Amino acid sequence: MKRFFLFVAVMAAAISCGQRSQTADPDVFSLQGKTDTLLFNQVPFEWKVTPRYDYSKVFTAKLFLCQAEFNGDFLGKYKVRDNGGKTVYLTIDQAYELIKGMDQITLGIPKIVYLVGWQYNGHDSKYPAFFEGNEAVKRPEDEDAMQSIRWLMEAAKEYNTTVSLHINMFDAFDDSPLFEKYKEADVLAKNEDGTLMHSEWGYKVCYPAEWEKGLAQERIDRLCSLLPIAEAGTIHVDAFHQTAPVPFIDKDGEYKVKMVSPVSPGHKYTAEQDMEARANIVKYFDSKGIDVTTEGVWNMDIGDITEGYFPMYFHFNSEEMSLSLTASQANGVNCGTRAFGSNINTEPAFKDAESTEAGFEEFKKGFCQKSLVYQYLNTFGRKALIKDENDNSIGVFEDGVRTLYDDEEETTSVAKDGIILVADGDVFLPAVWLGNENIVAFSENGCTSRTWTLPAGVTLPRNAKAWTISQDGRTGFTDFKIKGRQVTLTLAPGQMVLIAGK
């Protein structure tokens, strides 16, 4: 049972898919029970790097190519090395086809795609090295996988897409081409007794030791000489942790993980030195014209809330940052403060799909219900977040924009000036990157003769044209009518339509 109400009696009919009345009440959403209001308060902010992209206006995604398999050689569960097996989810050719289809569905929005599992045997293979491609994903006509990756990085540009890499600067496996070199150089994290520290994923690189001996710079330089990362201008550094996750078996025989900081007790560096070395790594990428995006806000910070090193976090679950920084200063894909919007996580949409067709349907739905909403909300200043005791929340924005996040249903509704734009799986929003003479309509369950009101700032002439949108392109759509500022249309379940005046 829903724990909130769409305000005003006439909105009760909004659950159906027929023609709906609209209300002029800007506070169309209401929470039930005890609430807490948190005001947005912009803190002083300064970039420590020079972002090449405004990630609040770019669609960012991962594509999972391949997973390296392992046997669990540490404590019978945790990875030390590859076992030679691998699971291929996408080849380079298949990734190219997905990028083309994604560009159709996203209506040409600028996109960044990071390839996961592009190297050696796949994801989490052979770190700290990342200098060879995964032959299992290469194109048949290419000499090696690196040639295939270079081809994809170039070919994707035609589809408004920048392709770059998902890498790891922290993990080290004992079958890596660099393992003995790093061991001899004494840059692998150690316990207090001087033994190498095991972690959930192999061993760990001691950031300050690697930086001081020039080895971090050396591997970054080598990667950039092999692939046009500087031209892409962005890279995703996974698991860029400030603490090391060290597993152990407790007295009851259960697996536990303790977080160790500083990362290498045996080296006697401080946590502050770990942080400084990570900042130096980010700044070194920046000196080459490359943004560093990272996995999550938690445990990956460099400094305080105003750090200014990471222009995008894949898992952006910091309420404090959402209420203190603008969307262009801090944003991400899986956003914890969902009343301020979130993005579809493309990686599982395709990786877990039963078929490519099913993956595109899931992607289209998520793009319309999440990413399209996020792009729209990012154009308005944030004013407040209202939360209730059941984890439902209302986002309050400038210019009369309100959102309602239902924690039980995991859905976000949107209204502007009291006019509903997103609710019950249906969406009626402009694609802001296309200008102010367009509307995207989407219906999860389908609707018949549903009437929407155009939000302020959006105009459509009576002779506007419309198309059904899919991964295969656009087909003409005529089942709509424009009268003044109202648009009436009928949609099939899962149908996405673009109506445009230009």
Coordinates of C-alpha atoms in Angstrom, one line a residue:
M1 CA 0.0 0.0 0.0
K2 CA 1.3 3.4 -0.9
R3 CA 2.3 5.6 2.1
F4 CA 1.8 9.0 0.3
F5 CA -0.9 10.8 -1.6
L6 CA -1.2 12.6 -4.8
F7 CA -2.9 15.7 -3.5
V8 CA -6.2 17.1 -4.6
A9 CA -9.3 14.9 -5.2
V10 CA -9.2 15.2 -9.0
M11 CA -5.9 13.4 -9.0
A12 CA -7.4 10.2 -7.7
A13 CA -8.2 9.3 -11.3
A14 CA -4.5 9.5 -12.2
I15 CA -4.0 5.8 -11.5
S16 CA -5.9 4.9 -14.6
C17 CA -4.5 5.3 -18.1
G18 CA -7.4 7.4 -19.5
Q19 CA -7.6 11.1 -19.8
R20 CA -6.6 12.9 -16.6
S21 CA -7.4 16.2 -15.0
Q22 CA -4.5 18.3 -14.1
T23 CA -4.1 20.5 -11.0
A24 CA -2.4 23.9 -10.7
D25 CA -1.3 23.2 -7.1
P26 CA 2.5 23.3 -7.1
D27 CA 2.5 21.1 -3.9
V28 CA 0.9 18.2 -5.7
F29 CA 2.8 15.6 -3.7
S30 CA 2.4 15.0 0.0
L31 CA 4.0 12.6 2.5
Q32 CA 2.2 11.0 5.4
G33 CA 3.3 11.1 9.0
K34 CA 6.4 12.7 10.5
T35 CA 8.6 14.5 8.1
D36 CA 12.0 16.2 8.1
T37 CA 12.9 19.0 5.7
L38 CA 16.6 19.4 4.7
L39 CA 17.4 22.7 2.8
F40 CA 19.9 22.8 0.0
N41 CA 23.0 24.9 1.1
Q42 CA 25.6 25.4 -1.6
V43 CA 29.1 25.1 0.0
P44 CA 32.2 26.7 -1.4
F45 CA 33.5 24.5 -4.2
E46 CA 36.6 24.5 -6.4
W47 CA 37.7 22.0 -8.9
K48 CA 41.2 20.5 -8.3
V49 CA 41.1 19.2 -11.8
T50 CA 39.7 20.4 -15.1
P51 CA 36.7 18.3 -16.1
R52 CA 36.4 17.7 -19.9
Y53 CA 32.7 16.8 -19.6
D54 CA 29.7 18.1 -17.6
Y55 CA 28.6 14.7 -16.4
S56 CA 25.2 16.0 -15.4
K57 CA 24.5 16.5 -19.1
V58 CA 26.1 13.3 -20.4
F59 CA 24.7 9.8 -20.4
T60 CA 27.3 7.6 -18.8
A61 CA 27.3 3.8 -19.0
K62 CA 29.3 0.6 -18.6
L63 CA 29.2 -2.3 -21.0
F64 CA 30.3 -5.6 -19.5
L65 CA 32.3 -7.6 -22.0
C66 CA 33.8 -10.5 -20.1
Q67 CA 34.4 -12.0 -16.6
A68 CA 37.6 -13.7 -15.6
E69 CA 37.0 -16.8 -13.5
F70 CA 38.9 -17.9 -10.4
N71 CA 39.0 -20.7 -7.8
G72 CA 39.0 -18.9 -4.5
D73 CA 42.6 -19.7 -3.4
F74 CA 42.6 -17.5 -0.3
L75 CA 40.5 -18.8 2.6
G76 CA 38.7 -21.0 0.0
K77 CA 36.7 -18.1 -1.3
Y78 CA 38.7 -15.1 -2.4
K79 CA 40.6 -14.4 -5.5
V80 CA 44.4 -14.6 -5.9
R81 CA 44.7 -15.4 -9.6
D82 CA 42.7 -16.4 -12.7
N83 CA 42.0 -20.0 -13.3
G84 CA 42.0 -19.6 -17.1
G85 CA 38.2 -19.7 -17.5
K86 CA 36.2 -16.7 -18.7
T87 CA 32.6 -15.9 -19.4
V88 CA 32.0 -13.6 -22.4
Y89 CA 28.9 -11.4 -22.4
L90 CA 29.7 -9.1 -25.3
T91 CA 32.3 -9.0 -28.0
I92 CA 33.6 -5.8 -29.5
D93 CA 31.2 -6.3 -32.5
Q94 CA 28.3 -6.8 -30.2
A95 CA 29.2 -3.8 -28.1
Y96 CA 29.2 -1.7 -31.3
E97 CA 25.7 -2.9 -32.1
L98 CA 24.6 -1.9 -28.6
I99 CA 26.1 1.5 -28.9
K100 CA 24.3 2.1 -32.2
G101 CA 21.0 1.1 -30.7
M102 CA 21.6 3.1 -27.5
D103 CA 22.2 6.2 -29.6
Q104 CA 18.8 5.7 -31.3
I105 CA 17.0 5.3 -28.0
T106 CA 18.8 8.2 -26.3
L107 CA 18.0 10.5 -29.2
G108 CA 21.7 11.4 -29.7
I109 CA 22.5 12.6 -26.2
P110 CA 26.3 12.7 -25.7
K111 CA 27.3 9.4 -24.2
I112 CA 30.4 7.9 -22.4
V113 CA 30.7 4.1 -22.4
Y114 CA 33.3 2.4 -20.3
L115 CA 34.3 -1.1 -21.3
V116 CA 34.5 -3.7 -18.4
G117 CA 36.5 -6.8 -18.9
W118 CA 38.4 -5.6 -22.0
Q119 CA 41.8 -6.9 -20.8
Y120 CA 43.5 -10.3 -20.5
N121 CA 40.9 -12.9 -19.3
G122 CA 38.3 -10.3 -18.5
H123 CA 37.0 -8.2 -15.5
D124 CA 39.5 -8.3 -12.5
S125 CA 42.2 -10.0 -14.5
K126 CA 46.0 -9.5 -14.1
Y127 CA 46.0 -6.3 -12.2
P128 CA 48.1 -4.2 -11.6
A129 CA 48.8 -4.7 -15.4
F130 CA 46.4 -3.5 -18.0
F131 CA 48.4 -3.6 -21.2
E132 CA 46.9 -6.4 -23.2
G133 CA 43.4 -6.8 -24.7
N134 CA 41.1 -9.7 -24.1
E135 CA 41.4 -11.9 -27.2
A136 CA 38.0 -13.5 -26.5
V137 CA 36.2 -10.3 -27.4
K138 CA 38.2 -9.1 -30.4
R139 CA 36.8 -8.8 -33.9
P140 CA 37.7 -11.7 -36.3
E141 CA 39.3 -9.3 -38.8
D142 CA 41.7 -7.6 -36.3
E143 CA 45.2 -8.8 -35.4
D144 CA 44.6 -8.5 -31.7
A145 CA 42.0 -7.2 -29.2
M146 CA 43.8 -3.9 -28.7
Q147 CA 43.2 -3.2 -32.4
S148 CA 39.6 -4.0 -31.9
I149 CA 39.3 -1.7 -29.0
R150 CA 40.9 1.2 -30.9
W151 CA 38.5 0.5 -33.8
L152 CA 35.5 0.7 -31.4
M153 CA 36.8 3.9 -29.8
E154 CA 36.9 5.5 -33.2
A155 CA 33.7 3.9 -34.7
A156 CA 31.5 4.9 -31.7
K157 CA 32.1 8.6 -32.4
E158 CA 29.6 8.4 -35.2
Y159 CA 26.9 7.6 -32.6
N160 CA 27.6 10.5 -30.2
T161 CA 29.6 8.1 -28.0
T162 CA 33.0 8.3 -26.3
V163 CA 34.4 4.9 -25.5
S164 CA 36.9 4.5 -22.8
L165 CA 38.0 1.9 -20.2
H166 CA 37.1 0.6 -16.8
I167 CA 40.4 -0.1 -14.9
N168 CA 41.6 -0.7 -11.4
M169 CA 44.6 1.0 -9.7
F170 CA 44.3 -0.9 -6.3
D171 CA 44.3 -4.7 -6.9
A172 CA 47.2 -6.9 -7.6
F173 CA 47.0 -10.6 -8.5
D174 CA 50.0 -13.0 -8.3
D175 CA 49.6 -14.1 -12.0
S176 CA 50.0 -10.5 -13.2
P177 CA 52.9 -9.7 -15.5
L178 CA 53.7 -6.9 -13.1
F179 CA 53.4 -8.9 -9.8
E180 CA 57.0 -9.9 -9.3
K181 CA 58.2 -6.4 -10.3
Y182 CA 55.8 -4.8 -7.8
K183 CA 56.8 -7.3 -5.1
E184 CA 60.5 -6.6 -5.6
A185 CA 59.9 -2.9 -5.7
D186 CA 58.1 -3.2 -2.3
V187 CA 55.0 -1.4 -3.4
L188 CA 52.4 -4.1 -2.5
A189 CA 50.5 -3.5 0.8
K190 CA 51.9 -5.3 3.8
N191 CA 50.7 -6.3 7.2
E192 CA 52.5 -5.0 10.3
D193 CA 54.7 -8.1 10.3
G194 CA 55.9 -7.4 6.8
T195 CA 54.0 -10.2 5.0
L196 CA 51.9 -9.3 2.0
M197 CA 48.3 -8.4 2.8
H198 CA 45.6 -10.5 1.3
S199 CA 42.3 -8.9 0.4
E200 CA 39.0 -9.9 -1.1
W201 CA 40.5 -9.4 -4.6
G202 CA 44.1 -10.4 -4.6
Y203 CA 46.7 -8.2 -2.9
K204 CA 46.7 -4.4 -2.8
V205 CA 48.9 -1.7 -4.2
C206 CA 50.3 0.7 -1.6
Y207 CA 49.5 4.0 -3.2
P208 CA 52.2 6.2 -1.7
A209 CA 55.0 3.6 -2.4
E210 CA 53.9 3.1 -6.0
W211 CA 53.6 6.9 -6.6
E212 CA 57.0 7.7 -4.9
K213 CA 58.8 5.1 -7.0
G214 CA 57.2 6.4 -10.2
L215 CA 55.4 3.1 -11.0
A216 CA 51.9 4.6 -11.0
Q217 CA 53.0 7.1 -13.6
E218 CA 54.8 4.4 -15.6
R219 CA 51.7 2.2 -15.9
I220 CA 49.4 5.2 -16.7
D221 CA 51.9 6.4 -19.4
R222 CA 52.1 2.9 -20.9
L223 CA 48.3 2.5 -21.1
C224 CA 48.0 5.9 -22.8
S225 CA 50.6 4.9 -25.3
L226 CA 48.6 1.8 -26.2
L227 CA 45.1 3.3 -26.5
P228 CA 43.8 6.9 -27.2
I229 CA 42.6 7.5 -23.7
A230 CA 43.7 11.1 -23.8
E231 CA 41.5 11.6 -26.9
A232 CA 38.6 10.1 -25.0
G233 CA 39.3 12.5 -22.1
T234 CA 37.9 10.2 -19.5
I235 CA 38.6 6.9 -17.7
H236 CA 36.8 4.9 -14.9
V237 CA 38.9 3.8 -12.0
D238 CA 37.1 1.1 -10.1
A239 CA 37.6 0.3 -6.4
F240 CA 39.7 3.4 -5.7
H241 CA 39.4 2.7 -2.0
Q242 CA 40.9 4.6 0.9
T243 CA 40.8 1.4 3.0
A244 CA 41.7 -2.2 2.2
P245 CA 39.0 -4.8 2.6
V246 CA 40.8 -7.7 4.4
P247 CA 38.7 -10.9 4.9
F248 CA 39.1 -13.4 7.7
I249 CA 37.2 -16.2 9.3
D250 CA 35.9 -15.4 12.8
K251 CA 35.7 -17.8 15.8
D252 CA 32.3 -19.0 14.6
G253 CA 33.7 -20.0 11.2
E254 CA 31.9 -17.1 9.4
Y255 CA 33.5 -15.0 6.7
K256 CA 34.0 -11.4 7.8
V257 CA 35.8 -8.4 6.2
K258 CA 37.6 -5.7 8.2
M259 CA 38.5 -2.4 6.6
V260 CA 42.2 -1.6 7.1
S261 CA 43.5 2.0 7.1
P262 CA 46.2 3.0 6.4
V263 CA 46.2 0.7 3.4
S264 CA 49.6 -0.8 4.2
P265 CA 50.4 -0.9 7.9
G266 CA 53.8 -2.5 7.1
H267 CA 54.9 0.5 5.1
K268 CA 54.1 3.0 8.0
Y269 CA 52.5 5.5 5.7
T270 CA 49.6 7.4 7.2
A271 CA 46.0 7.6 5.9
E272 CA 46.7 11.1 4.9
Q273 CA 49.6 10.0 2.7
D274 CA 47.3 7.4 1.1
M275 CA 44.9 10.2 0.3
E276 CA 47.6 12.4 -1.1
A277 CA 49.0 9.7 -3.3
R278 CA 45.5 9.0 -4.7
A279 CA 45.0 12.7 -5.4
N280 CA 48.4 12.7 -7.2
I281 CA 47.2 9.8 -9.4
V282 CA 44.0 11.7 -10.3
K283 CA 46.0 14.9 -11.0
Y284 CA 48.4 12.9 -13.2
F285 CA 45.5 11.6 -15.3
D286 CA 44.3 15.2 -15.4
S287 CA 47.7 16.5 -16.7
K288 CA 47.1 14.2 -19.7
G289 CA 43.7 15.6 -20.4
I290 CA 41.8 12.7 -18.8
D291 CA 39.0 12.9 -16.2
V292 CA 38.8 10.2 -13.6
T293 CA 35.4 8.9 -12.7
T294 CA 35.1 6.4 -9.9
E295 CA 32.9 3.7 -8.3
G296 CA 31.3 5.3 -5.3
V297 CA 31.3 8.2 -2.9
W298 CA 31.7 5.9 0.1
N299 CA 35.3 5.1 1.0
M300 CA 36.7 6.7 -2.2
D301 CA 36.9 10.3 -1.1
I302 CA 40.0 12.5 -1.4
G303 CA 39.5 15.2 1.2
D304 CA 36.1 16.6 2.2
I305 CA 32.8 17.3 0.5
T306 CA 34.4 20.1 -1.6
E307 CA 37.1 17.7 -2.9
G308 CA 36.8 18.6 -6.6
Y309 CA 38.6 15.6 -7.9
F310 CA 35.9 13.3 -9.3
P311 CA 33.3 14.8 -11.7
M312 CA 31.2 11.6 -11.5
Y313 CA 30.6 8.7 -9.2
F314 CA 28.9 5.5 -10.5
H315 CA 27.2 5.0 -7.1
F316 CA 26.3 8.4 -5.9
N317 CA 24.6 7.9 -2.6
S318 CA 25.7 10.9 -0.7
E319 CA 22.8 12.9 0.6
E320 CA 25.2 15.5 2.0
M321 CA 26.7 16.1 -1.4
S322 CA 23.3 16.2 -3.1
L323 CA 22.2 18.9 -0.6
S324 CA 25.5 20.9 -0.8
L325 CA 26.7 20.7 -4.4
T326 CA 25.0 21.2 -7.8
A327 CA 24.4 18.4 -10.2
S328 CA 27.3 19.5 -12.3
Q329 CA 29.6 19.4 -9.3
A330 CA 28.6 16.0 -8.0
N331 CA 26.4 13.4 -9.8
G332 CA 26.3 9.7 -10.7
V333 CA 24.4 6.7 -12.0
N334 CA 22.9 4.9 -9.1
C335 CA 21.9 7.9 -7.0
G336 CA 20.9 7.4 -3.3
T337 CA 19.0 10.7 -3.1
R338 CA 16.4 9.4 -5.6
A339 CA 14.1 12.4 -5.3
F340 CA 16.8 14.3 -7.1
G341 CA 16.9 11.8 -9.9
S342 CA 18.9 8.8 -10.9
N343 CA 20.1 7.0 -14.0
I344 CA 19.6 3.6 -15.5
N345 CA 22.6 1.3 -14.8
T346 CA 23.2 0.1 -18.3
E347 CA 25.5 -2.7 -17.4
P348 CA 23.0 -5.1 -15.9
A349 CA 20.3 -4.1 -18.3
F350 CA 22.2 -5.9 -21.1
K351 CA 24.4 -8.3 -19.1
D352 CA 21.4 -9.9 -17.3
A353 CA 18.9 -9.8 -20.2
E354 CA 17.6 -13.0 -21.8
S355 CA 18.2 -11.6 -25.2
T356 CA 19.5 -8.4 -26.9
E357 CA 15.9 -7.4 -27.7
A358 CA 14.9 -7.8 -24.0
G359 CA 18.0 -5.8 -23.1
F360 CA 17.0 -2.9 -25.3
E361 CA 13.5 -3.0 -23.9
E362 CA 14.9 -2.8 -20.4
F363 CA 17.3 0.0 -21.4
K364 CA 14.5 2.0 -23.1
K365 CA 12.3 1.8 -20.1
G366 CA 15.1 2.7 -17.7
F367 CA 16.3 5.6 -19.9
C368 CA 12.8 7.1 -20.1
Q369 CA 11.8 6.6 -16.5
K370 CA 15.2 7.5 -15.0
S371 CA 17.8 9.1 -17.2
L372 CA 15.4 11.3 -19.1
V373 CA 14.0 12.5 -15.8
Y374 CA 17.5 13.0 -14.4
Q375 CA 18.5 15.2 -17.4
Y376 CA 15.4 17.3 -16.9
L377 CA 15.8 17.7 -13.1
N378 CA 19.5 18.7 -13.6
T379 CA 18.4 21.8 -15.3
F380 CA 16.7 23.1 -12.2
G381 CA 18.4 24.3 -9.0
R382 CA 17.7 22.2 -5.9
K383 CA 16.0 23.8 -2.9
A384 CA 15.1 21.1 -0.4
L385 CA 14.6 17.5 0.4
I386 CA 11.6 16.4 2.5
K387 CA 11.8 12.9 4.0
D388 CA 9.3 10.9 6.0
E389 CA 10.0 8.0 8.4
N390 CA 9.3 5.4 5.7
D391 CA 12.2 6.6 3.5
N392 CA 9.8 8.3 1.0
S393 CA 10.9 11.8 -0.1
I394 CA 10.0 14.9 -2.0
G395 CA 12.5 16.9 -4.0
V396 CA 11.8 20.6 -4.1
F397 CA 13.4 22.4 -7.1
E398 CA 13.3 26.0 -8.4
D399 CA 10.7 27.0 -10.9
G400 CA 7.9 25.0 -9.4
V401 CA 9.4 21.5 -10.0
R402 CA 8.6 18.8 -7.4
T403 CA 9.4 15.1 -7.3
L404 CA 8.1 12.3 -5.2
Y405 CA 10.2 9.2 -4.6
D406 CA 8.3 6.2 -3.3
D407 CA 10.8 3.9 -1.5
E408 CA 8.5 0.8 -1.6
E409 CA 7.8 1.0 -5.3
E410 CA 11.2 2.5 -6.1
T411 CA 9.6 5.0 -8.5
T412 CA 10.0 8.8 -9.0
S413 CA 7.1 11.0 -9.9
V414 CA 7.6 14.5 -11.3
A415 CA 5.4 17.6 -11.5
K416 CA 6.0 21.2 -12.6
D417 CA 3.7 24.0 -11.5
G418 CA 1.4 21.3 -10.2
I419 CA 1.2 19.5 -13.6
I420 CA 2.1 15.9 -13.5
L421 CA 4.8 14.9 -15.9
V422 CA 6.0 11.5 -14.6
A423 CA 3.8 9.1 -12.7
D424 CA 2.7 5.4 -12.6
G425 CA 5.3 4.3 -15.1
D426 CA 4.4 7.0 -17.7
V427 CA 6.6 9.9 -18.8
F428 CA 6.0 13.1 -20.6
L429 CA 9.2 15.2 -20.6
P430 CA 11.4 17.1 -23.0
A431 CA 14.7 15.7 -24.1
V432 CA 16.5 18.9 -22.9
W433 CA 19.5 18.4 -25.1
L434 CA 17.3 18.7 -28.2
G435 CA 15.9 22.1 -27.3
N436 CA 12.5 23.4 -26.2
E437 CA 10.4 22.1 -29.1
N438 CA 10.2 18.5 -28.3
I439 CA 8.5 16.0 -25.9
V440 CA 9.3 12.4 -25.2
A441 CA 6.3 10.3 -24.1
F442 CA 6.6 6.8 -22.7
S443 CA 4.1 4.4 -21.2
E444 CA 5.1 1.3 -19.3
N445 CA 1.7 -0.4 -19.4
G446 CA 0.2 1.5 -22.4
C447 CA -2.5 4.2 -22.4
T448 CA -5.5 5.2 -24.4
S449 CA -6.3 8.9 -25.3
R450 CA -4.3 10.2 -22.4
T451 CA -4.0 14.0 -22.3
W452 CA -0.9 15.7 -21.0
T453 CA -0.2 19.4 -20.5
L454 CA 3.1 20.8 -21.8
P455 CA 5.4 22.0 -19.1
A456 CA 6.4 25.6 -19.0
G457 CA 9.2 26.4 -21.4
V458 CA 8.2 23.7 -23.9
T459 CA 6.3 24.5 -27.1
L460 CA 4.9 22.3 -29.8
P461 CA 3.3 23.7 -33.0
R462 CA 0.1 22.0 -34.3
N463 CA 2.0 20.6 -37.3
A464 CA 4.6 18.9 -35.1
K465 CA 5.8 15.5 -36.2
A466 CA 6.2 12.3 -34.1
W467 CA 8.1 9.1 -34.3
T468 CA 8.1 5.8 -32.3
I469 CA 11.6 5.3 -31.0
S470 CA 13.5 2.0 -30.8
Q471 CA 17.0 0.6 -31.2
D472 CA 16.3 0.2 -34.9
G473 CA 15.6 3.9 -35.4
R474 CA 12.4 6.0 -35.9
T475 CA 9.1 5.1 -37.5
G476 CA 6.3 7.6 -38.1
F477 CA 3.7 8.0 -35.3
T478 CA 0.3 9.7 -35.9
D479 CA -1.9 8.7 -32.9
F480 CA -1.6 12.0 -31.2
K481 CA -3.4 15.4 -31.3
I482 CA -2.1 18.8 -30.1
K483 CA -4.6 21.4 -29.0
G484 CA -3.1 24.5 -27.4
R485 CA -0.8 23.3 -24.7
Q486 CA -2.4 19.9 -24.4
V487 CA -1.3 16.7 -26.1
T488 CA -3.5 13.6 -26.4
L489 CA -2.0 10.3 -27.4
T490 CA -2.4 6.6 -27.3
L491 CA 0.6 4.4 -26.6
A492 CA 1.2 0.6 -26.5
P493 CA 3.0 -0.9 -23.5
G494 CA 6.7 0.0 -23.6
Q495 CA 6.2 2.4 -26.4
M496 CA 8.5 5.5 -26.6
V497 CA 7.5 8.4 -28.8
L498 CA 9.3 11.7 -29.7
I499 CA 7.1 14.6 -30.8
A500 CA 9.1 17.5 -32.2
G501 CA 8.4 20.9 -33.8
K502 CA 11.7 21.1 -35.6

